[in-house]
mmCIF file with all atom_site columns, C-alpha atoms in Angstrom:
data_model
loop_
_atom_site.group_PDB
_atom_site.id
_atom_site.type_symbol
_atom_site.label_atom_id
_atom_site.label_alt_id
_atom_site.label_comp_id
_atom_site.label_asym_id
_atom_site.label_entity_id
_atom_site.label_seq_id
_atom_site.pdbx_PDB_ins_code
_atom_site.Cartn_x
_atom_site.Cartn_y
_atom_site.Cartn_z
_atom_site.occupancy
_atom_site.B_iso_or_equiv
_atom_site.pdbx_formal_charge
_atom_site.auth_seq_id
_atom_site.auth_comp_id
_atom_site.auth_asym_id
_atom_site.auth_atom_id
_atom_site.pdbx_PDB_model_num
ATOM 1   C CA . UNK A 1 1   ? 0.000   0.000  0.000  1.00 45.00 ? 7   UNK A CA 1
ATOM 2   C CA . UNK A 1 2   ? 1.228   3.243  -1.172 1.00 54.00 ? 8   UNK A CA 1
ATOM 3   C CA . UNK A 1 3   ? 2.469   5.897  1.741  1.00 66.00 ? 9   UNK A CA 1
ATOM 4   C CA . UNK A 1 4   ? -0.021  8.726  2.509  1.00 72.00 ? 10  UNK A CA 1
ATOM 5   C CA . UNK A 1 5   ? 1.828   12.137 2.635  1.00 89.00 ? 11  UNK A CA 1
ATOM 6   C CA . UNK A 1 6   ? 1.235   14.677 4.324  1.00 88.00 ? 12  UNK A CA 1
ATOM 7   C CA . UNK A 1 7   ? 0.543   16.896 1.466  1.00 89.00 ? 13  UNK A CA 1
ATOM 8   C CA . UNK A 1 8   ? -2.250  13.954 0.250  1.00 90.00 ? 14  UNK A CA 1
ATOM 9   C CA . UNK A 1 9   ? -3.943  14.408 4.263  1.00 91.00 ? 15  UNK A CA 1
ATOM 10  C CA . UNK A 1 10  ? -3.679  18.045 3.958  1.00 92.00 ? 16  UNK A CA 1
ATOM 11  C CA . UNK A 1 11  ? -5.451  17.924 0.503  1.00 94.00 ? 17  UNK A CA 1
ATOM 12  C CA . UNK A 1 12  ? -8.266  16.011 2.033  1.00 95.00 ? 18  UNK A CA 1
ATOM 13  C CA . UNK A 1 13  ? -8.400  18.453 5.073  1.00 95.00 ? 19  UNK A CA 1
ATOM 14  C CA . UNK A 1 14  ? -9.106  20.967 2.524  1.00 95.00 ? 20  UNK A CA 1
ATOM 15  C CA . UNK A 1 15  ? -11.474 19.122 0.571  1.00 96.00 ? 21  UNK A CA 1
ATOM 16  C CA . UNK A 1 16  ? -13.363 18.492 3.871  1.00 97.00 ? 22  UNK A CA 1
ATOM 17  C CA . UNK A 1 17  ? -13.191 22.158 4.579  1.00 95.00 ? 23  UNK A CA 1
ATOM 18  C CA . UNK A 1 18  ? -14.186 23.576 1.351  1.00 94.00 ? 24  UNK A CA 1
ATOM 19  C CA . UNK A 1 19  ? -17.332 21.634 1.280  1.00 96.00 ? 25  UNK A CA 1
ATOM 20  C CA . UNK A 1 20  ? -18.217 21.958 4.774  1.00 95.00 ? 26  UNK A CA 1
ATOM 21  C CA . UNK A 1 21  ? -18.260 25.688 4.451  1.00 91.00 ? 27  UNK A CA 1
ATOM 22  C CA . UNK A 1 22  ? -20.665 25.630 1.145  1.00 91.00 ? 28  UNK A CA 1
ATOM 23  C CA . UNK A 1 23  ? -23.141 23.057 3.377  1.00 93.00 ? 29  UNK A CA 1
ATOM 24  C CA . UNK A 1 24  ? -23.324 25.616 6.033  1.00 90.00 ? 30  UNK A CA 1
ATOM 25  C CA . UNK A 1 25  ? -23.731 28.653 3.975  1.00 87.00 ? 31  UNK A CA 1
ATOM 26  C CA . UNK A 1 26  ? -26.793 26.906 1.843  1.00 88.00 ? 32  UNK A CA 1
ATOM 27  C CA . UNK A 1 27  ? -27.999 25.111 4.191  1.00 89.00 ? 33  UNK A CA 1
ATOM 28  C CA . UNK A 1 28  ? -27.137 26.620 7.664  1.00 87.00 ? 34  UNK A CA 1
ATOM 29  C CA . UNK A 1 29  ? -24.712 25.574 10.622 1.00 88.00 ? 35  UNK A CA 1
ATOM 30  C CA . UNK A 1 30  ? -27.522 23.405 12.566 1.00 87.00 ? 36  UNK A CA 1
ATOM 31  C CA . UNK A 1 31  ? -29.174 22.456 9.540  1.00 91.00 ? 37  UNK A CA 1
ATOM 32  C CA . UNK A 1 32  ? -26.047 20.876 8.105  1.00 93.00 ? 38  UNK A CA 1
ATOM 33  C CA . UNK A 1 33  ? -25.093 17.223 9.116  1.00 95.00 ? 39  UNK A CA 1
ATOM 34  C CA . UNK A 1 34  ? -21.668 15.182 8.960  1.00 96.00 ? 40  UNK A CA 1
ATOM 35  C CA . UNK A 1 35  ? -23.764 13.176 6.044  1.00 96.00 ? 41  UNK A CA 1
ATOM 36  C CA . UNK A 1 36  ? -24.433 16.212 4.126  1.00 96.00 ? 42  UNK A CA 1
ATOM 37  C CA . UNK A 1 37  ? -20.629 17.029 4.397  1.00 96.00 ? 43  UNK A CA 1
ATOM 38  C CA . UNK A 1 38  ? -19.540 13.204 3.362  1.00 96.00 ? 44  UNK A CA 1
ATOM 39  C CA . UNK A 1 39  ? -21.703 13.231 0.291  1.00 96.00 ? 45  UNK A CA 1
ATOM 40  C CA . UNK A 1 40  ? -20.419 16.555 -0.748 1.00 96.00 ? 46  UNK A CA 1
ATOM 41  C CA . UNK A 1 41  ? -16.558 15.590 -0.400 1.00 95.00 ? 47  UNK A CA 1
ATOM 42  C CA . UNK A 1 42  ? -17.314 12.101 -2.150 1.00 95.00 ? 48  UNK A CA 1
ATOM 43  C CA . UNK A 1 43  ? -15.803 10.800 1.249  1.00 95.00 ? 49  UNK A CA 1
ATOM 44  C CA . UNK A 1 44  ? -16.990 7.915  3.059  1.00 94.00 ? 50  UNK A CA 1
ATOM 45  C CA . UNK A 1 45  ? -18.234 9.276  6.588  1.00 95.00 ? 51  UNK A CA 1
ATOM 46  C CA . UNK A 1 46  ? -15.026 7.360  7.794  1.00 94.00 ? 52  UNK A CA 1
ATOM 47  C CA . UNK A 1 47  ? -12.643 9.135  6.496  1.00 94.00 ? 53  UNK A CA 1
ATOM 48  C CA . UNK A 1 48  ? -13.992 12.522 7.301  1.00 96.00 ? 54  UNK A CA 1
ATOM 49  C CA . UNK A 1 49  ? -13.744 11.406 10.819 1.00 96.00 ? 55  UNK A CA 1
ATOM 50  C CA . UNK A 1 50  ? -10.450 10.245 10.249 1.00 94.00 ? 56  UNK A CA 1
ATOM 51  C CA . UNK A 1 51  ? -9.537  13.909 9.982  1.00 96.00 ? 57  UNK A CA 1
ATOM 52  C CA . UNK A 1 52  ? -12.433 15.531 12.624 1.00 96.00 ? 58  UNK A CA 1
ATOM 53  C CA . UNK A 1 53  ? -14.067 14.544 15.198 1.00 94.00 ? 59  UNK A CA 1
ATOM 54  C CA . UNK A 1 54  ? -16.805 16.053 15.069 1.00 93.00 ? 60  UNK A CA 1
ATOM 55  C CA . UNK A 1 55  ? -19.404 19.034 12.720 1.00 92.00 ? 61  UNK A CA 1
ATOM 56  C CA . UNK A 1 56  ? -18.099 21.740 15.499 1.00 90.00 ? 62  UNK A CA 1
ATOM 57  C CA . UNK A 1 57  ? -14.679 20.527 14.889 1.00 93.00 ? 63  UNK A CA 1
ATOM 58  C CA . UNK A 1 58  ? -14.695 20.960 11.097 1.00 94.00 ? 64  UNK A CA 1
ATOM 59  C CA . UNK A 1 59  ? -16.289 24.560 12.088 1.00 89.00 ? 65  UNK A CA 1
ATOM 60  C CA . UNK A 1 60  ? -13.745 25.370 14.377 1.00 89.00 ? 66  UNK A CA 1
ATOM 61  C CA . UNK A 1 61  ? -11.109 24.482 11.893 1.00 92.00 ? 67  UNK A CA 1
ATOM 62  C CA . UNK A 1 62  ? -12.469 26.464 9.380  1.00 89.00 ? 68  UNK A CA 1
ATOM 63  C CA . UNK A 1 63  ? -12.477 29.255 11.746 1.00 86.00 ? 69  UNK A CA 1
ATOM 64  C CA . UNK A 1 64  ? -8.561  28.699 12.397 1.00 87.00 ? 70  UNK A CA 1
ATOM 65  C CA . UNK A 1 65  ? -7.785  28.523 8.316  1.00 88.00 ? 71  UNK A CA 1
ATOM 66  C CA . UNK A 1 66  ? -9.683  31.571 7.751  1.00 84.00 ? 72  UNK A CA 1
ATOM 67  C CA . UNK A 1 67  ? -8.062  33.833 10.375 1.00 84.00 ? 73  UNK A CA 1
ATOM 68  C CA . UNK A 1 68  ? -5.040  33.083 9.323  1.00 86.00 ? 74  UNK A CA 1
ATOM 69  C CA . UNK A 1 69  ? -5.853  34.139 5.490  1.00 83.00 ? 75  UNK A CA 1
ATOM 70  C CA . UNK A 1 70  ? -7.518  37.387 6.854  1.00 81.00 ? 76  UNK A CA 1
ATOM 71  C CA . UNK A 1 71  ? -4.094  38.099 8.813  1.00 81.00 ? 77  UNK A CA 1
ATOM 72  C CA . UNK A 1 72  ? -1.988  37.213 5.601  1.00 82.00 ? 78  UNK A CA 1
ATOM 73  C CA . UNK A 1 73  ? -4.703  39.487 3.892  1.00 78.00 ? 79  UNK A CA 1
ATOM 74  C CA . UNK A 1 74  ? -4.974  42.791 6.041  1.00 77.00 ? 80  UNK A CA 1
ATOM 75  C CA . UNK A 1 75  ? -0.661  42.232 6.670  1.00 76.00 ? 81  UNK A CA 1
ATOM 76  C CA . UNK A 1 76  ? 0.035   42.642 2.761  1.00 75.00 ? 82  UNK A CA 1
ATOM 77  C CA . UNK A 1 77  ? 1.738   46.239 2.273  1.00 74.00 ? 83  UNK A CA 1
ATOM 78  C CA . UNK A 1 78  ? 2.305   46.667 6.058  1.00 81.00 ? 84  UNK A CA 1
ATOM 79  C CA . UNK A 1 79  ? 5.968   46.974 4.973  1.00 79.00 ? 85  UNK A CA 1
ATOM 80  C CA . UNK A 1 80  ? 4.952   50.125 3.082  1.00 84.00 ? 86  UNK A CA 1
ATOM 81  C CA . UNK A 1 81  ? 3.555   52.037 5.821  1.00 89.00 ? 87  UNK A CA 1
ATOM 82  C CA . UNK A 1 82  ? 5.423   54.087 8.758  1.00 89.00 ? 88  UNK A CA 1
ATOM 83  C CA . UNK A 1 83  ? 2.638   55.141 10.831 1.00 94.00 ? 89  UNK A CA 1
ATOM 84  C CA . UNK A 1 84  ? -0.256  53.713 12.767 1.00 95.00 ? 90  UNK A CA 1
ATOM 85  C CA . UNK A 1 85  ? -2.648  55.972 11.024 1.00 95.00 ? 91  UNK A CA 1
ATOM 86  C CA . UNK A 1 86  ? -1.420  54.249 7.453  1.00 93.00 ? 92  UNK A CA 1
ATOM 87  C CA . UNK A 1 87  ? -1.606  50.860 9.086  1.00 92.00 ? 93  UNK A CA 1
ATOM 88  C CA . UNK A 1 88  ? -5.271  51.058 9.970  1.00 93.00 ? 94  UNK A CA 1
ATOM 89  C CA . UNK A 1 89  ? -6.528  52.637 7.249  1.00 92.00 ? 95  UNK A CA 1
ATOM 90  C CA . UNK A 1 90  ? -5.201  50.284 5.556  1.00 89.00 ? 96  UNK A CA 1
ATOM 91  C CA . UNK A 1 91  ? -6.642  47.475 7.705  1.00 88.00 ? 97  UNK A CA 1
ATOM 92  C CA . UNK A 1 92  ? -9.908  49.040 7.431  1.00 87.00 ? 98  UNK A CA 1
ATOM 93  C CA . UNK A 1 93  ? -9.645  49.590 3.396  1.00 85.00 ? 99  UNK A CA 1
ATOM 94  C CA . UNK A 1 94  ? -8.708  45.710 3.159  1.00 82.00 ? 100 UNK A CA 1
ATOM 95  C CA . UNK A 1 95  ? -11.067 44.176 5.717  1.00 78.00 ? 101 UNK A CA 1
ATOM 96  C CA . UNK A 1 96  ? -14.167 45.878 3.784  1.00 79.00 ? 102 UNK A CA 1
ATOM 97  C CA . UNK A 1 97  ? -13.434 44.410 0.606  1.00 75.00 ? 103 UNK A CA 1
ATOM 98  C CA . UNK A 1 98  ? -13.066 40.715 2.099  1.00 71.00 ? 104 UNK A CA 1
ATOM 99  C CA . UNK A 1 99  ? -16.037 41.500 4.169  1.00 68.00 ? 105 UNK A CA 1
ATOM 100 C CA . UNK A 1 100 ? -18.339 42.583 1.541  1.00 68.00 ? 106 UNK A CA 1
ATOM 101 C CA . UNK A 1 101 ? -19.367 40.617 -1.667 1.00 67.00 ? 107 UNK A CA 1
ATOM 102 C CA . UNK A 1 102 ? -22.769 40.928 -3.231 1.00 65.00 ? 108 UNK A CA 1
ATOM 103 C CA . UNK A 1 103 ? -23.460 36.909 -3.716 1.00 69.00 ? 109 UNK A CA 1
ATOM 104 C CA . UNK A 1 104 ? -25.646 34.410 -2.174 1.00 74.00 ? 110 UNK A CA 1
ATOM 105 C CA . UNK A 1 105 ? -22.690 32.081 -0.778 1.00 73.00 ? 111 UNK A CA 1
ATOM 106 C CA . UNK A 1 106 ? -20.885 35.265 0.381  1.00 75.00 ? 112 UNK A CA 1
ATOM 107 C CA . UNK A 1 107 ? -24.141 35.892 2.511  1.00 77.00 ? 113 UNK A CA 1
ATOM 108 C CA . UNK A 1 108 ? -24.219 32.482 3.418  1.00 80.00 ? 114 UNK A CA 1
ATOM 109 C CA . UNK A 1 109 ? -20.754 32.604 5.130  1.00 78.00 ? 115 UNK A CA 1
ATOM 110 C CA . UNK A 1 110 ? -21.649 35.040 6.976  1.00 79.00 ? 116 UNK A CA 1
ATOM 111 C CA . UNK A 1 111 ? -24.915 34.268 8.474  1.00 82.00 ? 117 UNK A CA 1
ATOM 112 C CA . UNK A 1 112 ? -22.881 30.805 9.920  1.00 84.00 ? 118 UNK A CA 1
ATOM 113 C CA . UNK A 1 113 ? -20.347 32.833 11.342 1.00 81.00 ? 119 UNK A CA 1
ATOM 114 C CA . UNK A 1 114 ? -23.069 34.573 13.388 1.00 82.00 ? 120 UNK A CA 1
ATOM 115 C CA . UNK A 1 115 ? -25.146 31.585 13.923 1.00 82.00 ? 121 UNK A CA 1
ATOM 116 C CA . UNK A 1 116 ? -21.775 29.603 15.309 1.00 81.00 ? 122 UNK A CA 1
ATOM 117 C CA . UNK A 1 117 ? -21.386 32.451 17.805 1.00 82.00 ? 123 UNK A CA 1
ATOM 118 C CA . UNK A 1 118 ? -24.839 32.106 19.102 1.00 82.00 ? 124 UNK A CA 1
ATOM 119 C CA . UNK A 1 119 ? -24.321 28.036 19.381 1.00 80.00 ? 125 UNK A CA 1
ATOM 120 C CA . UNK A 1 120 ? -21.007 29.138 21.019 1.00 81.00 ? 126 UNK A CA 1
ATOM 121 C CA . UNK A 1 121 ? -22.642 30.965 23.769 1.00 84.00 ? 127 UNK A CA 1
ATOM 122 C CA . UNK A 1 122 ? -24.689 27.634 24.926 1.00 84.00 ? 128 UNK A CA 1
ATOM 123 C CA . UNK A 1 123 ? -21.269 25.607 25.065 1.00 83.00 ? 129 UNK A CA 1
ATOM 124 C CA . UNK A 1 124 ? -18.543 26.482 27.348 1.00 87.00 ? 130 UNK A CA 1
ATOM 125 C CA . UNK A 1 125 ? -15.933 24.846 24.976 1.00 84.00 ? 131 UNK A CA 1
ATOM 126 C CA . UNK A 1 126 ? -16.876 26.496 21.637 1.00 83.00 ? 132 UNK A CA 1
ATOM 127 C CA . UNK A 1 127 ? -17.355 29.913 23.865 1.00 88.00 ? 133 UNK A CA 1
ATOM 128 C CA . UNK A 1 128 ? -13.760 29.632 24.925 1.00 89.00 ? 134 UNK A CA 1
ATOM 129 C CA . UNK A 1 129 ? -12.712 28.451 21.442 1.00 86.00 ? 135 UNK A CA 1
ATOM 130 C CA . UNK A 1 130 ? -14.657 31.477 19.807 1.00 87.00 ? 136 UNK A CA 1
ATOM 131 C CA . UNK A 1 131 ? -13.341 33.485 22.726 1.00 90.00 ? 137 UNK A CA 1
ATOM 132 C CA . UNK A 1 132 ? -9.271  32.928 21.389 1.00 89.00 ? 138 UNK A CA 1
ATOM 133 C CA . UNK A 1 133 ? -10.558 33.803 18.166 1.00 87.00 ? 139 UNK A CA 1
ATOM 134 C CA . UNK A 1 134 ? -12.220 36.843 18.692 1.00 90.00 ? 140 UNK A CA 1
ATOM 135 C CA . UNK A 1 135 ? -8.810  37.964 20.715 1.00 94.00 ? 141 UNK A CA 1
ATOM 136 C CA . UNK A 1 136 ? -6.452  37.341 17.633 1.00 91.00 ? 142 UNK A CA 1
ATOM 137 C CA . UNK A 1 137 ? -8.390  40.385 16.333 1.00 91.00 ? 143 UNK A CA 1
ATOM 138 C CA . UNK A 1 138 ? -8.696  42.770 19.183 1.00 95.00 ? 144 UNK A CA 1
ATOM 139 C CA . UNK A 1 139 ? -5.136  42.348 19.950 1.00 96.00 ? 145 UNK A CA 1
ATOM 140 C CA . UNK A 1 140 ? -3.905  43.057 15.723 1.00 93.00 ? 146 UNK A CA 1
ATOM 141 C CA . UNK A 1 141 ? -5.953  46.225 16.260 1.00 95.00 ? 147 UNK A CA 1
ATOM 142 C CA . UNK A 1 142 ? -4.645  46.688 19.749 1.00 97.00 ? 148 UNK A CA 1
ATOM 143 C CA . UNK A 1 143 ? -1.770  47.039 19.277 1.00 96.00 ? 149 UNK A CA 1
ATOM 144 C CA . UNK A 1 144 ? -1.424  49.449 16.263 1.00 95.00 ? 150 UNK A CA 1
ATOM 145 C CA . UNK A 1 145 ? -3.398  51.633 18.351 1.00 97.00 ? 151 UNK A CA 1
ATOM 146 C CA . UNK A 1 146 ? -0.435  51.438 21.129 1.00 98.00 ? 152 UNK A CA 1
ATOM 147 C CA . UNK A 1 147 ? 1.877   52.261 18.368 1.00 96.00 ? 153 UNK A CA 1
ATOM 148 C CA . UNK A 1 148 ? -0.510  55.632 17.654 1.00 97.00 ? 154 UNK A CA 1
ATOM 149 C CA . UNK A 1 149 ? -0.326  56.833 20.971 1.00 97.00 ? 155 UNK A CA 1
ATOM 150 C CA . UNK A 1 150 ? 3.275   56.041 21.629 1.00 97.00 ? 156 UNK A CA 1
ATOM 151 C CA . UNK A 1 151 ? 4.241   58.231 18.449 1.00 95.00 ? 157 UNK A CA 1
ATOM 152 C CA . UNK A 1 152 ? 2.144   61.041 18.899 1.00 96.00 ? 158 UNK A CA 1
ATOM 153 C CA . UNK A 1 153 ? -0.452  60.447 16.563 1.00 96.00 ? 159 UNK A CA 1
ATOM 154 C CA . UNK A 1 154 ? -3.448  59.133 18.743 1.00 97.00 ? 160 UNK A CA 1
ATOM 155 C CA . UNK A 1 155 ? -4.895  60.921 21.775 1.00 96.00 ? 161 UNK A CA 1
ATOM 156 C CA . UNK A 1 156 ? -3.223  59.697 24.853 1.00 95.00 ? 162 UNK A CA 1
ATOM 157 C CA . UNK A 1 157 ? -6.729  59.067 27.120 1.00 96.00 ? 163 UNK A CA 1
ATOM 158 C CA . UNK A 1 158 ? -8.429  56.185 25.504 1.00 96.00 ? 164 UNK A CA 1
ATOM 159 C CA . UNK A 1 159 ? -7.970  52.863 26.355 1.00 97.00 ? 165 UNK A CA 1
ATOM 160 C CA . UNK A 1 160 ? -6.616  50.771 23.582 1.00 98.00 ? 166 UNK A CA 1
ATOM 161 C CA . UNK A 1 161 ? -8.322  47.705 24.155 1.00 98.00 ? 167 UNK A CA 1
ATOM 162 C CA . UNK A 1 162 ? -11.468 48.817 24.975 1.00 97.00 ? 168 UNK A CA 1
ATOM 163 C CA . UNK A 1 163 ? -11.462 50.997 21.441 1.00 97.00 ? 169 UNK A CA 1
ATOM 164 C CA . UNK A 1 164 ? -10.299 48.002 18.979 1.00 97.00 ? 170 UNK A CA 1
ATOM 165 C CA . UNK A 1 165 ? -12.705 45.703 20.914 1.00 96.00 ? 171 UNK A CA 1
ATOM 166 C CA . UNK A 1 166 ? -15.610 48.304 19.995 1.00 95.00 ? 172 UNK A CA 1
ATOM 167 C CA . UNK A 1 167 ? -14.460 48.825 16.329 1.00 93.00 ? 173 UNK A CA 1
ATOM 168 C CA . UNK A 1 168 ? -14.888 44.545 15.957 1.00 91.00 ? 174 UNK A CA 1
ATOM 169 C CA . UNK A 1 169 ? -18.396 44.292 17.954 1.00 91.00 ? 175 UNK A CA 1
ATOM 170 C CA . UNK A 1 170 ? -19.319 47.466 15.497 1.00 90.00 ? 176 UNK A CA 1
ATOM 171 C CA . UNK A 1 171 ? -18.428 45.695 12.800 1.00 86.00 ? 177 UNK A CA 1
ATOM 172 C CA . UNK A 1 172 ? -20.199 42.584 13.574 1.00 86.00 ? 178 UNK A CA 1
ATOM 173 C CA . UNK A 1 173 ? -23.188 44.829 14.146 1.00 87.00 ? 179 UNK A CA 1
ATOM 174 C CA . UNK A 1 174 ? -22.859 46.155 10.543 1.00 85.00 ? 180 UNK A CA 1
ATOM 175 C CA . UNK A 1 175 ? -22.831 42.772 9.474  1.00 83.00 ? 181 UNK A CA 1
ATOM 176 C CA . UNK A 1 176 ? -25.711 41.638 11.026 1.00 84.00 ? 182 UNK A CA 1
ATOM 177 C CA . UNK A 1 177 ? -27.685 44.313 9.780  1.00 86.00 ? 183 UNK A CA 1
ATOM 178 C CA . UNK A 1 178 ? -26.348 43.582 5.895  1.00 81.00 ? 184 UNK A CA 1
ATOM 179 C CA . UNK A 1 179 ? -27.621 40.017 6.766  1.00 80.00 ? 185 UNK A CA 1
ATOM 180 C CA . UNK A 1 180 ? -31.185 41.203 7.386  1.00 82.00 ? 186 UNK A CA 1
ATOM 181 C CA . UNK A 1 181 ? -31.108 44.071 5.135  1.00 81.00 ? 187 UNK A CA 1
ATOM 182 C CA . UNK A 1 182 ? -29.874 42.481 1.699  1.00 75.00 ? 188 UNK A CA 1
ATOM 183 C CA . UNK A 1 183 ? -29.250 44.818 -1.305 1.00 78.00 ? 189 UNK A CA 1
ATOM 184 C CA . UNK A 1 184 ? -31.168 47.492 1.008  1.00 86.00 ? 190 UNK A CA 1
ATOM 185 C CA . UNK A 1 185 ? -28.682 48.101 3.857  1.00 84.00 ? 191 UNK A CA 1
ATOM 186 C CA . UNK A 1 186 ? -26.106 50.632 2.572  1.00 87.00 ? 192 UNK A CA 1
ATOM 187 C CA . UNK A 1 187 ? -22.985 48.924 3.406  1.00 83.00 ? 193 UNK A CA 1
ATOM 188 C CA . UNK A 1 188 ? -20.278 50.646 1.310  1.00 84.00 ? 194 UNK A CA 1
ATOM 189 C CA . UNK A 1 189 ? -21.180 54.364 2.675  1.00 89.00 ? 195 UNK A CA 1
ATOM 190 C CA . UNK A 1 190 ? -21.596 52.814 6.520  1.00 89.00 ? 196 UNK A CA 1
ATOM 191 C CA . UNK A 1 191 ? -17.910 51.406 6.316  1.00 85.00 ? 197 UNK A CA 1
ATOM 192 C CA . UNK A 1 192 ? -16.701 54.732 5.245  1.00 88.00 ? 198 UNK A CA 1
ATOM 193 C CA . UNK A 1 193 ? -18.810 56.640 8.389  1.00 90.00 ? 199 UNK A CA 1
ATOM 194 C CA . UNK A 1 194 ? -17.315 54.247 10.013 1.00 89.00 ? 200 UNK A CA 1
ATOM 195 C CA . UNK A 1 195 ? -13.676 54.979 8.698  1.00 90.00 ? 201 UNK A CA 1
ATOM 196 C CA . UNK A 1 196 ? -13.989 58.344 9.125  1.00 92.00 ? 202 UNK A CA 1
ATOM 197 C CA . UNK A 1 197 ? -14.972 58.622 12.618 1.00 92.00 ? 203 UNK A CA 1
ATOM 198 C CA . UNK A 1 198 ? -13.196 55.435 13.949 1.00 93.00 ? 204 UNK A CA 1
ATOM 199 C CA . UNK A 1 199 ? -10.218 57.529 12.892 1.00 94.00 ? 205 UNK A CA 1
ATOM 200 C CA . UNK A 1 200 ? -11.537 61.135 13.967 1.00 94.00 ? 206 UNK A CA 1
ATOM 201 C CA . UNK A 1 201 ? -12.094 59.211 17.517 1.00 94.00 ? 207 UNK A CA 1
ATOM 202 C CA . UNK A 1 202 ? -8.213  57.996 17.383 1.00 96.00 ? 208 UNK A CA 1
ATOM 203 C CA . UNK A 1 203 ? -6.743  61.143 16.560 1.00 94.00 ? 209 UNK A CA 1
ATOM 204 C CA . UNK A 1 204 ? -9.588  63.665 18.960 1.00 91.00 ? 210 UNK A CA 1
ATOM 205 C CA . UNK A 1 205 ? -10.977 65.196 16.021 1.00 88.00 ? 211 UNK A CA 1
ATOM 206 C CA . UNK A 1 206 ? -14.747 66.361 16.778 1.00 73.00 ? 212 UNK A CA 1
ATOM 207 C CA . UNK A 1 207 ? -15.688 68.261 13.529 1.00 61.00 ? 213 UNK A CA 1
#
């Protein structure tokens, strides 16, 4: 029997992934089952478990994959930048255009992100797990603002956690209401409201 390599499991992973995510966005997060995922892949049901244990597993995994491509994402032209004000306008400009997509599946993706955290909050293991996540981000934003107020450019009285953890529970808000909203919820002029005086709150700015 031929060796499996590492690069074959990891291709599987994927595979596993990929069409885990597309049950979930059709057909929801609780709506989906393993078998819905196994006839998708083309697996057997064994050898998806072979690689998870379990639907919240796969989720959580996907989770994982994803943050780290958003990171790699909202990192690219860092480099370029020599100020904290660059850096997060930046951040901002990159996370609204992987954030918003006018498509069904895009929608989809969304709406189980939302749903997970609501399943999260009725299990103390997915809480903590979603928890971990959620800090990855408040602490990328976190510290940039740290950087802003040790240079100079950001007033020195706010607290820097406390303002990236409200720019990420406003953006999930904004999300939510594009999720209910549709076509109808102005997204592209919120996000720049939202640029404008996320960064007019950084620098003191009240006009």
């Amino acid at each position: 029997m031929p060796k499996v390599t590492e690069e074959y499991k990891q291709q599987k992973r994927n595979l596993i992934l990929d069409c885990a995510m597309e049950c979930f966005a059709v057909n929801g997060y609780q709506e989906s089952t393993i078998d819905d995922i196994v006839a998708k892949s083309g697996m057997s049901k064994g050898a998806v478990y072979n690689y998870f244990k379990s639907k919240d597993d796969i989720y959580l995994t996907l989770l994982d994959r994803n943050t780290e491509k958003t990171f790699d994402y909202l990192s690219k032209g860092f480099d370029n930048f020599t100020t904290a004000t660059e850096k997060i306008k930046h951040m901002l400009k990159i996370y609204f255009q992987i954030t918003y997509k006018e498509d069904d599946l895009w929608l989809g993706k969304q709406r189980v992100h939302l749903e997970f955290w609501i399943n999260a909050s009725q299990n103390e293991e997915l809480r903590k797990a979603m928890e971990e996540h959620a800090e990855k981000f408040i602490t990328f934003l976190e510290k940039m603002i740290d950087e802003g107020k040790a240079n100079g450019e950001f007033r020195q009285d706010i607290d820097s956690r406390i303002t990236s953890e409200a720019f990420w529970a406003l953006n999930d808000g904004v999300r939510l209401h594009l999720l209910v909203a549709k076509e109808k919820f102005p997204f592209s002029k919120v996000y720049e409201h939202i640029d404008r005086l996320y960064m007019n709150f950084l620098k003191g700015i009240t006009t």
